[in-house]
Coordinates of C-alpha atoms in Angstrom, one line a residue:
X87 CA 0.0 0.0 0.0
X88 CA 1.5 3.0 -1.0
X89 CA 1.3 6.4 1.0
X90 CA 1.1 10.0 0.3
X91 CA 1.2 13.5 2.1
X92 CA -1.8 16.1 0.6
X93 CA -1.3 19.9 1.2
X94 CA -3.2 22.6 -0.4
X95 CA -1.9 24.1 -3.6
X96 CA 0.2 26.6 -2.8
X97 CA 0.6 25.5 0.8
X98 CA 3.3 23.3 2.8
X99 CA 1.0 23.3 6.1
X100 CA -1.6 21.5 7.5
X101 CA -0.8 18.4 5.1
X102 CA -2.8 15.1 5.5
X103 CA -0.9 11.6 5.4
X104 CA -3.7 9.2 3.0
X105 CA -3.6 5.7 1.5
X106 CA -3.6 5.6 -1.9
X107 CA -5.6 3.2 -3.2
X108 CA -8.5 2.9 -6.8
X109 CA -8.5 5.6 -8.9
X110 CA -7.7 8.9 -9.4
X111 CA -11.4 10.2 -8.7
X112 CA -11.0 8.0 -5.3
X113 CA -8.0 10.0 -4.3
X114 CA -9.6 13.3 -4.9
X115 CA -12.6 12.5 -2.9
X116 CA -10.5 11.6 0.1
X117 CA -8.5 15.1 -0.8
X118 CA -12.0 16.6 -0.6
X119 CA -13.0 15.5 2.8
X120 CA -9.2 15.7 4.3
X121 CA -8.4 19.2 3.3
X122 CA -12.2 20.8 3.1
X123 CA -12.0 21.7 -0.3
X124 CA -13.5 20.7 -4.2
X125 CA -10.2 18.8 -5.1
X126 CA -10.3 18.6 -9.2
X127 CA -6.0 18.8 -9.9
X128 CA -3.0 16.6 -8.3
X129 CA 0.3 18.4 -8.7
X130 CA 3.6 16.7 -8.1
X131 CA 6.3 19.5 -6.1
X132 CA 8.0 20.7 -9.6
X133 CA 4.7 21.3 -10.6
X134 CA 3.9 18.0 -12.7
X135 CA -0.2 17.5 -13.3
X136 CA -0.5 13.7 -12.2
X137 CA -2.9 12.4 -14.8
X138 CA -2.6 9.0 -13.5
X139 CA -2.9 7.0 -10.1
X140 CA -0.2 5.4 -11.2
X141 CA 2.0 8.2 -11.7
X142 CA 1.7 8.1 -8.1
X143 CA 5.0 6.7 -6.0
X144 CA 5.0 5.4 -2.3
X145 CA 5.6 8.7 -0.5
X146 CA 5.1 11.4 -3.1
X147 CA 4.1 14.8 -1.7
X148 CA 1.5 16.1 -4.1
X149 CA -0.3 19.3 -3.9
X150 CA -4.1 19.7 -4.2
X151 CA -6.2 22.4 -6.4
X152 CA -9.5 23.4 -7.3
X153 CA -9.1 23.9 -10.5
X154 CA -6.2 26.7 -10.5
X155 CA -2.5 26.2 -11.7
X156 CA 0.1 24.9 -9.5
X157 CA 1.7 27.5 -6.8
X158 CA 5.0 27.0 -5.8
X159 CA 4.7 26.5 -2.0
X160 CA 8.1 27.8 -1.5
X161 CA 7.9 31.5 -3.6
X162 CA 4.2 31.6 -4.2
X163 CA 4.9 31.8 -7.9
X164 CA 1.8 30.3 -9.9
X165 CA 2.9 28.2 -12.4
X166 CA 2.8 29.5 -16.4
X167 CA 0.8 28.3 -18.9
X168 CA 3.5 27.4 -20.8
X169 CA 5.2 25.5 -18.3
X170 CA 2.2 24.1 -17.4
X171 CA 1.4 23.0 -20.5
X172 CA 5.0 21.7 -21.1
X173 CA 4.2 19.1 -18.0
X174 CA 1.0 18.3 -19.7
X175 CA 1.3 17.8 -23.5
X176 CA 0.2 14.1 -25.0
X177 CA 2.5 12.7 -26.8
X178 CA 2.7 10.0 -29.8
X179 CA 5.4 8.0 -30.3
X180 CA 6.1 6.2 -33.4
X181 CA 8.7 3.3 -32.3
X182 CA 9.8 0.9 -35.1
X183 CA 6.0 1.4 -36.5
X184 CA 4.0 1.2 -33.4
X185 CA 2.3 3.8 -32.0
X186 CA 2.7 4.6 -28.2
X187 CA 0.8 7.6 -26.3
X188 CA 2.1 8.9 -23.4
X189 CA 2.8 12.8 -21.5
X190 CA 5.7 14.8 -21.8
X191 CA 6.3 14.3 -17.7
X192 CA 6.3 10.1 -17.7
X193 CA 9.1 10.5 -20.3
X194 CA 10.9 13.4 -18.5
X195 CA 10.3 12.9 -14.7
X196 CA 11.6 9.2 -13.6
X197 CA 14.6 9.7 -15.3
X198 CA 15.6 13.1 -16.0
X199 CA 19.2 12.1 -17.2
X200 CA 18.4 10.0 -19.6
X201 CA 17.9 10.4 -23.7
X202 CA 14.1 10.8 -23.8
X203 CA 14.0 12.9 -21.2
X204 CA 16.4 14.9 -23.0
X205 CA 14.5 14.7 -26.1
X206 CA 11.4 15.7 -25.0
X207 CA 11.7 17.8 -22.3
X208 CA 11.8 21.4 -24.2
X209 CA 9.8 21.4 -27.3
X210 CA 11.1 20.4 -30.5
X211 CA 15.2 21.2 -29.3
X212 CA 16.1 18.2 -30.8
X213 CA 14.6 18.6 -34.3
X214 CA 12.8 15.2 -33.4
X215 CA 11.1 13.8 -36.6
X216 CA 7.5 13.2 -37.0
X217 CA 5.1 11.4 -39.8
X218 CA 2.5 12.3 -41.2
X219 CA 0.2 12.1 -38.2
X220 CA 2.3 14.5 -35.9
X221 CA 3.8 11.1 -34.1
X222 CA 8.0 11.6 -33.3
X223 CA 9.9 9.0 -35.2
X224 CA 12.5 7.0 -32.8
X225 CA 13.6 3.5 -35.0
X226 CA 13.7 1.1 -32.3
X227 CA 11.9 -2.3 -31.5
X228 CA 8.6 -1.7 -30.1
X229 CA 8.4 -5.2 -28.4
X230 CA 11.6 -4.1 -26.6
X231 CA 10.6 -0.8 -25.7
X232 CA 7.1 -1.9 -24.4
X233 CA 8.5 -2.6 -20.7
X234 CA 10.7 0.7 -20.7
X235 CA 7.6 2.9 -21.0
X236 CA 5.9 1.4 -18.0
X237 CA 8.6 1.4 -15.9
X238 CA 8.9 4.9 -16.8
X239 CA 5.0 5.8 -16.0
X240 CA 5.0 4.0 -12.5
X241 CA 8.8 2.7 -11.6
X242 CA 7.9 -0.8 -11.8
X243 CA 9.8 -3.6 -14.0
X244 CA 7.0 -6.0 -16.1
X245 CA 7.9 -8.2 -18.6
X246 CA 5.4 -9.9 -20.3
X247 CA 5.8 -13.9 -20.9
X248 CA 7.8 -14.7 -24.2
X249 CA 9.9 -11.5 -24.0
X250 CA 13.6 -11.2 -23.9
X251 CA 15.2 -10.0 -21.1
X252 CA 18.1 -9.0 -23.7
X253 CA 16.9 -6.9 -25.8
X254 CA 14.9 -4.8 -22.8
X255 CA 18.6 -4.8 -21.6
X256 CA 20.0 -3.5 -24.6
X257 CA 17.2 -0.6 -25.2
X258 CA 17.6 0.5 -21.6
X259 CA 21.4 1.3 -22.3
X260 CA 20.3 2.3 -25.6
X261 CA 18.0 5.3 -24.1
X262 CA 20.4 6.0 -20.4
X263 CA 18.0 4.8 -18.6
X264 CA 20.5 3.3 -16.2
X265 CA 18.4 2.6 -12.7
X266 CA 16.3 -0.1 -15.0
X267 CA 19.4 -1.4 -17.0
X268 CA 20.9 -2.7 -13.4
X269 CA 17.6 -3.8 -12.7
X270 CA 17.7 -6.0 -16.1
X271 CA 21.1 -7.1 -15.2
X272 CA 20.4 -8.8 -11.6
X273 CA 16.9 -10.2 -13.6
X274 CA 18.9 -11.9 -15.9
X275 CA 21.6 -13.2 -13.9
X276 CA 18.9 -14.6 -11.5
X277 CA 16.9 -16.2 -14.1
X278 CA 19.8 -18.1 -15.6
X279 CA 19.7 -21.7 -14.8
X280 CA 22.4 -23.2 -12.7
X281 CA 25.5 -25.4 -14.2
X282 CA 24.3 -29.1 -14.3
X283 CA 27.4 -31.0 -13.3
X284 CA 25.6 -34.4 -13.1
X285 CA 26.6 -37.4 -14.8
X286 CA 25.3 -38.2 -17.7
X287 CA 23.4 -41.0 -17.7
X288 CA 23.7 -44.7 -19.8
X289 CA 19.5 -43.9 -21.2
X290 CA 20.9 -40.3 -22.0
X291 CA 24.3 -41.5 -23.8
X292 CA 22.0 -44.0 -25.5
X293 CA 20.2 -41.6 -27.0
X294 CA 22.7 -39.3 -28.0
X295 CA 24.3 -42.7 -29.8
X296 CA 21.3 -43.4 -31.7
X297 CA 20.2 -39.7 -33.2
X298 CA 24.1 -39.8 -34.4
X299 CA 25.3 -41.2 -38.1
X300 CA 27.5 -44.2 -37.4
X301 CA 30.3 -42.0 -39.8
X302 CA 29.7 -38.6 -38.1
X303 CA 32.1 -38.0 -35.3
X304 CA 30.5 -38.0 -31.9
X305 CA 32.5 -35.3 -29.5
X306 CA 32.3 -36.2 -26.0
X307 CA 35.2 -34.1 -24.8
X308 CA 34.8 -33.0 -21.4
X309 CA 31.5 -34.6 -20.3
X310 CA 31.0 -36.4 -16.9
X311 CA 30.1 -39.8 -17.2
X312 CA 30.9 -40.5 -13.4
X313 CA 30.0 -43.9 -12.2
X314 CA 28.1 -44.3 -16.1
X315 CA 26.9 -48.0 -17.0
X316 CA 28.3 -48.0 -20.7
X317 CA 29.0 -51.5 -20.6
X318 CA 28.7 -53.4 -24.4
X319 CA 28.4 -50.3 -25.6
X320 CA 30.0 -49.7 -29.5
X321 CA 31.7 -46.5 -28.7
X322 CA 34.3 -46.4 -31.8
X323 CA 36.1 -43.3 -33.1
X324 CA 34.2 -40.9 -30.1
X325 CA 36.4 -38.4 -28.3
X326 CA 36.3 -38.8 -24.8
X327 CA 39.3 -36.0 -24.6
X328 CA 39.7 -34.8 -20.9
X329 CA 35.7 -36.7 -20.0
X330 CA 35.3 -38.2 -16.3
X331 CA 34.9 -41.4 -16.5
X332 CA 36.1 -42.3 -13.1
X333 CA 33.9 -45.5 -12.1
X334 CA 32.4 -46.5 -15.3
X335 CA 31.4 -49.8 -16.3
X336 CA 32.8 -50.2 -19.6
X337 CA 33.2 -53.7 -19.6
X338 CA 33.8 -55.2 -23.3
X339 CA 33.0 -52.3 -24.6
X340 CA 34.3 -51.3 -28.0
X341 CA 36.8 -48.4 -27.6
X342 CA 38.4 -48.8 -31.2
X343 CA 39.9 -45.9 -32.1
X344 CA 38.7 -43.8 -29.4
X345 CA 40.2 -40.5 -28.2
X346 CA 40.7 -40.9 -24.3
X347 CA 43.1 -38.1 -24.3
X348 CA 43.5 -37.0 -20.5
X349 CA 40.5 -39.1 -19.8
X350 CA 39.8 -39.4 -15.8
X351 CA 39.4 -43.2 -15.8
X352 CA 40.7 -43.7 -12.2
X353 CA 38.3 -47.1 -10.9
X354 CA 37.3 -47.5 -14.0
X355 CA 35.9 -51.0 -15.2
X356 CA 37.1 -52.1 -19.3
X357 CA 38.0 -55.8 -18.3
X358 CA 37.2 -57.4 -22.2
X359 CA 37.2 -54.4 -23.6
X360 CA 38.4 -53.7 -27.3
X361 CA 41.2 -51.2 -27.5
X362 CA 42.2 -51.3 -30.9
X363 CA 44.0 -48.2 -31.8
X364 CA 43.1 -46.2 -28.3
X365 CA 44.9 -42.9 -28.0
X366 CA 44.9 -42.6 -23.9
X367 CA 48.1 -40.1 -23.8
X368 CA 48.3 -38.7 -20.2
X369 CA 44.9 -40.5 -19.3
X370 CA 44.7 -41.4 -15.5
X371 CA 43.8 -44.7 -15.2
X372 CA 44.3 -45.4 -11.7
X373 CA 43.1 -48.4 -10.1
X374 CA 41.4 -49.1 -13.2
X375 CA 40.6 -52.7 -14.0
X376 CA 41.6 -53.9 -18.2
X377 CA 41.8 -57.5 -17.6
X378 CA 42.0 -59.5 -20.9
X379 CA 41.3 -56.2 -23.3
X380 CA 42.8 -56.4 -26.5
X381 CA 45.0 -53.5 -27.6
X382 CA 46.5 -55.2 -30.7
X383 CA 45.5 -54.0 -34.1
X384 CA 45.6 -56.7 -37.3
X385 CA 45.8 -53.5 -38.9
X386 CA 49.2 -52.4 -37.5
X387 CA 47.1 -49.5 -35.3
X388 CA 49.0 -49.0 -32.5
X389 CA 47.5 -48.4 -29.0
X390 CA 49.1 -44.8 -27.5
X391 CA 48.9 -44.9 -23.3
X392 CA 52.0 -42.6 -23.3
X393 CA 52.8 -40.7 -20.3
X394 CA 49.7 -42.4 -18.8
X395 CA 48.7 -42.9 -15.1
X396 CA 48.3 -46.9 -14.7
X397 CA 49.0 -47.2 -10.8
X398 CA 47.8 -50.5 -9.7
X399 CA 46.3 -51.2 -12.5
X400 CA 45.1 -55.0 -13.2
X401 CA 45.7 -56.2 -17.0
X402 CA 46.3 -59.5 -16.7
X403 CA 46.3 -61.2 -19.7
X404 CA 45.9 -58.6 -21.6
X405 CA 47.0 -58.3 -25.5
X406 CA 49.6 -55.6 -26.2
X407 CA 51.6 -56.0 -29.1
X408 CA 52.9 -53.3 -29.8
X409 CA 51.7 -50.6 -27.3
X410 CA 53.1 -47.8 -26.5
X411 CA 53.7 -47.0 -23.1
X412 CA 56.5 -45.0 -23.0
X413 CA 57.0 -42.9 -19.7
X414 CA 54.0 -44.4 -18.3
X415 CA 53.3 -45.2 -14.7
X416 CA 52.5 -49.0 -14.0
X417 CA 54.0 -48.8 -10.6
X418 CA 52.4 -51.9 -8.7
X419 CA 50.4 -52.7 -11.9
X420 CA 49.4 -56.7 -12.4
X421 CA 50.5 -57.3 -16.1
X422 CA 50.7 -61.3 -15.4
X423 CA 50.7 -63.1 -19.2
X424 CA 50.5 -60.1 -21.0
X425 CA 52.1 -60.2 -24.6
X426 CA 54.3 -57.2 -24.7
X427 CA 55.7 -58.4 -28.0
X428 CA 57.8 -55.3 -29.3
X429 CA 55.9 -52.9 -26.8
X430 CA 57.6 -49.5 -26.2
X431 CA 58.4 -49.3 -22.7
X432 CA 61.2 -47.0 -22.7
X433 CA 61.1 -44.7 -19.2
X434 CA 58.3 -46.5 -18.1
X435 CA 57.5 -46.6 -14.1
X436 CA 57.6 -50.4 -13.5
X437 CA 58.4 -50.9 -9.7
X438 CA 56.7 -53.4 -8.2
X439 CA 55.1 -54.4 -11.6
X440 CA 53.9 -57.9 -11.8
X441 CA 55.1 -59.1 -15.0
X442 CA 55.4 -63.0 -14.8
X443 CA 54.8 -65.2 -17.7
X444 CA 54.9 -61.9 -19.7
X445 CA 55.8 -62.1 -23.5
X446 CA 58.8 -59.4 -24.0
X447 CA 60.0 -60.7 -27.0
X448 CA 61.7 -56.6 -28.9
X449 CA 60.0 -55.1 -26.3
X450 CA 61.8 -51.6 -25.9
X451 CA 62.5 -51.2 -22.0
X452 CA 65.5 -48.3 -22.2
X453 CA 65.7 -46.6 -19.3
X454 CA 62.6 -48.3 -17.6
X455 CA 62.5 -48.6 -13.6
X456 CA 61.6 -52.6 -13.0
X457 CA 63.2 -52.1 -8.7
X458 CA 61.2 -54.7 -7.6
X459 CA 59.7 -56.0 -10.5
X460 CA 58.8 -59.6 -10.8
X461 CA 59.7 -61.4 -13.4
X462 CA 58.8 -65.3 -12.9
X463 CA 58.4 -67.8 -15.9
X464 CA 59.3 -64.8 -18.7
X465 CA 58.3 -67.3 -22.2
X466 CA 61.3 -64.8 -23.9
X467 CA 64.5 -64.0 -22.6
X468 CA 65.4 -60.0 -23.1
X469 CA 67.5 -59.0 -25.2
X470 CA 70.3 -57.0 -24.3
X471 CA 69.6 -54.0 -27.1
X472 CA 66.6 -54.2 -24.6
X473 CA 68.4 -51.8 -22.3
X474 CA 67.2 -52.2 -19.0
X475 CA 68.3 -50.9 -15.8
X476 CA 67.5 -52.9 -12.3
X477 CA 67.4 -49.4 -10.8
X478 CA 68.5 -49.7 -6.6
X479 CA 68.7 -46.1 -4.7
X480 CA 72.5 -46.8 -3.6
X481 CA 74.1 -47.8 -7.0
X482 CA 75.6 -45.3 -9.1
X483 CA 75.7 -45.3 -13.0
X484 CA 78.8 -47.4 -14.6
X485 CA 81.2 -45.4 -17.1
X486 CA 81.4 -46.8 -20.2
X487 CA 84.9 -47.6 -20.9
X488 CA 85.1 -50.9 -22.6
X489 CA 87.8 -54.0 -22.0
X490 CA 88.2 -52.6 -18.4
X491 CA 88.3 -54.0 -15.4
X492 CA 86.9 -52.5 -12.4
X493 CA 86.0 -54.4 -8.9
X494 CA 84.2 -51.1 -7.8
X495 CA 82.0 -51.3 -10.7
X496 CA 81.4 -55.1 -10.3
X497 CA 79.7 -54.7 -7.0
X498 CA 77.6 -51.7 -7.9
X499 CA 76.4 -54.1 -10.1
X500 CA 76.3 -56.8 -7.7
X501 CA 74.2 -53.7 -5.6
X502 CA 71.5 -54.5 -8.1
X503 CA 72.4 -51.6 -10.9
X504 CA 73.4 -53.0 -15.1
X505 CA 73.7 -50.7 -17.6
X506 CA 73.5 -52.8 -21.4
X507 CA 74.1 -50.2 -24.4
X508 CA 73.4 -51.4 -27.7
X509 CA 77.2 -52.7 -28.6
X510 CA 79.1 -52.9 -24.7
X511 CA 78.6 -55.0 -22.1
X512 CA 79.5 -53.8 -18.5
X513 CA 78.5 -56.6 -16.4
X514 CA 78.8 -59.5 -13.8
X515 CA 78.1 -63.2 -14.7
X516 CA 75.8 -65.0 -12.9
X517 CA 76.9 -68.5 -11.5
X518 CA 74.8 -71.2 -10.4
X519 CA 74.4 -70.1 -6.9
X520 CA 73.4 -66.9 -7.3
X521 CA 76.2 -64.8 -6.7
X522 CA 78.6 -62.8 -8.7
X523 CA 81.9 -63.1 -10.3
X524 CA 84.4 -60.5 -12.0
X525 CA 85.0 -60.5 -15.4
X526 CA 85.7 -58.4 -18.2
X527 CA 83.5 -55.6 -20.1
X528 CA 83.4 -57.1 -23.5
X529 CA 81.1 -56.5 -26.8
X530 CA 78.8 -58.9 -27.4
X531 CA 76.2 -59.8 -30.1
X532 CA 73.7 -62.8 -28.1
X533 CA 70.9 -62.7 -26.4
X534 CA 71.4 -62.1 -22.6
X535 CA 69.2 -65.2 -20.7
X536 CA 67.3 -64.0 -17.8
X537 CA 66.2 -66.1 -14.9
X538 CA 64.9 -66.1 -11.4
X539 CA 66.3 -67.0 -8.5
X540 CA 64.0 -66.5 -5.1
X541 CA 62.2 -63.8 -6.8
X542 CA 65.9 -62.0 -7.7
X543 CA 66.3 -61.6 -11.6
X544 CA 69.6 -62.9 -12.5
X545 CA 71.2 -62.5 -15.8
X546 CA 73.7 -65.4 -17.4
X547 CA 75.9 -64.0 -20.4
X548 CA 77.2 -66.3 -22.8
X549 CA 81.0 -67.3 -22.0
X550 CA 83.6 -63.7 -22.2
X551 CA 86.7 -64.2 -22.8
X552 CA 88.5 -62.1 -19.3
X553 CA 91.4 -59.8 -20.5
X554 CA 92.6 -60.9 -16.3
X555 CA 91.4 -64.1 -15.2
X556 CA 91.1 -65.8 -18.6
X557 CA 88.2 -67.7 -20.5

């Protein structure tokens, strides 16, 4: 319920504190009775002639007349005709084709800074164009401007169902009218909907699969498919770049091809999967479980898990000719029976790795970390262009110097450390009990024959000829 103070024109004593409520007549008749006299005008304090009720604003101060012009409580001035009339005068405005009626005071009093105001305050100082009818021109959208001409007659913000919050914005700035523009701006920022972060669903993905050509690219990049069923699902060629799927079920799914670039997999479920030609490069697979997934392409597609996170990942008997998993981290990963056959695992994390009965037939392991590693019923022996390094934290690398005998460098090696390069040998010879004897560094060209012995990987070289102890 709004609230105003009456005095009589002319007057700033005696006023009356009444409820506005109806219409315009019903606020004279209560002038009447309050003040004692035949109330016929409502002035506003500059001198405005309110032609409106709801002109009226919740503690206005409005002067009452019979009939007479406005008097200026403070000088006694009466009020001109042609100011009077400047207050007064209907106007038509022709926006974008529509015609819109309004007084000379709604555009002029609410905001008095802004570009109608300025326009249409003093008569005809802006050279405003008019058609035919008399009606000023102003090319703007009418369905836009709508809003902005009843906020300016009563001070309130309506906008009618189906209208865009946008484009009132953007005529709002357009005219100055800056008290409604803020308004506009919190409106719209309230009304926008909040950021769904929820996973997407397997009768969502589903759907999604379906509506999609089976040769049109489906980009998944990014989404959250947290804790998703996609199990069985035929998920070929899709980019999954960067996408949670921490906790999905993709059990034999088919992932040929698939982009899983960064993917969050961590917990994940792909035992059986197909893996054909996967690009998982820096994917974080933690804890996942790939039991028996096949990674190995007819085609010669190579599977990319490069600089991947496998942590205790379970891939047991798992087939990965060929993968690459250079610089990847398989630190306490179960790889039992897996066919590594020519696999790249060149600076790969393999402590603790669980790699009996593996096939590492030209698999690449230069500069790998195996401390720990367990190595049990290997069906090939490695190679020593292999390159591996049994990595221990107290052994120091071995110089290269060829045909040279060095006791110091013997029990490094002894300590767990052997450095193989491609065409030198630095190395101990195993015996039959286990421990180590001194020879010398000499070039060889067979294979190196790896065994274990109480879970310790021993390595038997093919007879040297000893520069100092002789064949």
């Amino acid at each position: 319920m709004r609230r105003v103070t009456l005095f009589v024109n002319g007057t700033s004593r005696n006023g009356k504190v009444v409820a506005v409520y109806g219409t315009l007549a019903d606020l004279l008749s209560v002038a009447s009775n309050k003040l004692g006299i035949k109330a016929s005008n409502l002035y506003n304090g500059k001198g405005g002639l309110i032609d409106d009720i709801a002109l009226i604003r919740d503690d206005d101060v409005l002067y009452v007349s019979e009939g007479d012009a406005f008097v200026d409580p403070q000088n006694g001035v009466r009020a001109t005709g042609d100011r009077l009339a400047a207050q007064t005068d209907w106007l038509t405005l022709n926006i974008g084709g529509r015609l819109f009626t309004t007084t000379r005071s709604t555009l002029v009093s609410k905001e008095p800074e802004s570009m109608l105001a300025h326009m249409f305050r003093d008569k005809d100082i802006w050279g405003n164009k008019q058609d035919e009818s008399g009606a000023y021109l102003i090319d703007r959208s009418p369905e836009y401007f709508e809003p902005i001409l009843n906020y300016l007659r009563h001070g309130q913000l309506i906008i009618n169902e189906g209208i865009n919050l946008l484009g009132v914005l953007e005529e709002a700035r357009f005219f100055g009218i800056e008290q409604l523009a803020e308004q506009l701006e919190v409106s719209i920022k309230n009304n926008q909907p909040p950021e769904d972060h929820s996973p997407i669903s397997r009768k969502e993905f589903v759907r999604f699969l379906l509506a999609t050509p089976t040769k049109s690219e489906l980009r998944c990049q990014g989404l959250n498919f947290s804790g998703a069923d996609l199990s069985r699902l035929d998920l070929r060629y899709i980019n999954f770049k960067m996408a949670n799927l921490s906790r999905c079920n993709l059990t034999h799914a088919n992932l040929c091809c698939s982009n899983l670039e960064r993917a969050d997999l961590s917990g994940a479920n792909l035992d059986g999967g197909n893996l054909q030609g996967v690009k998982m490069l820096c994917s974080n697979a933690e804890g996942a479980s790939l039991k028996g997934c096949n990674f190995e392409d007819p085609s010669g597609l190579k599977a990319n898990l490069e600089g991947a996170n496998l942590k205790g990942v379970d891939m047991e008997g798992s087939q990965m000719t060929g993968i690459n998993l250079r610089v990847a981290t398989l630190k306490n990963a179960k790889l039992k029976n897996c066919n590594l056959r020519g696999a790249t695992l060149a600076g790969t994390d393999l402590e603790n790795c669980d790699l009996s009965g593996c096939d590492l037939q030209e698999a690449n392991l230069r500069g790998s970390n195996v401390k720990g590693a367990i190595f049990e019923e290997m069906l090939t022996a490695l190679h020593m262009s292999q390159s591996v390094r049994w990595l221990d934290s107290t052994a120091a690398p071995l110089t290269n110097r060829r045909n040279e005998y060095n006791q110091t460098q013997a029990a490094q090696i002894n300590q767990g450390y052997l450095c193989i390069m491609d065409d030198c040998c630095h190395c101990a010879a195993a015996v039959s009990d286990g421990t180590f004897c001194n020879c010398a560094f000499k070039t060889v060209d067979t294979p190196i024959v790896t065994y274990v012995v109480d879970h310790v990987v021993k390595i038997k070289l093919p007879t040297l000829t000893c520069n100092l102890i002789g064949n």
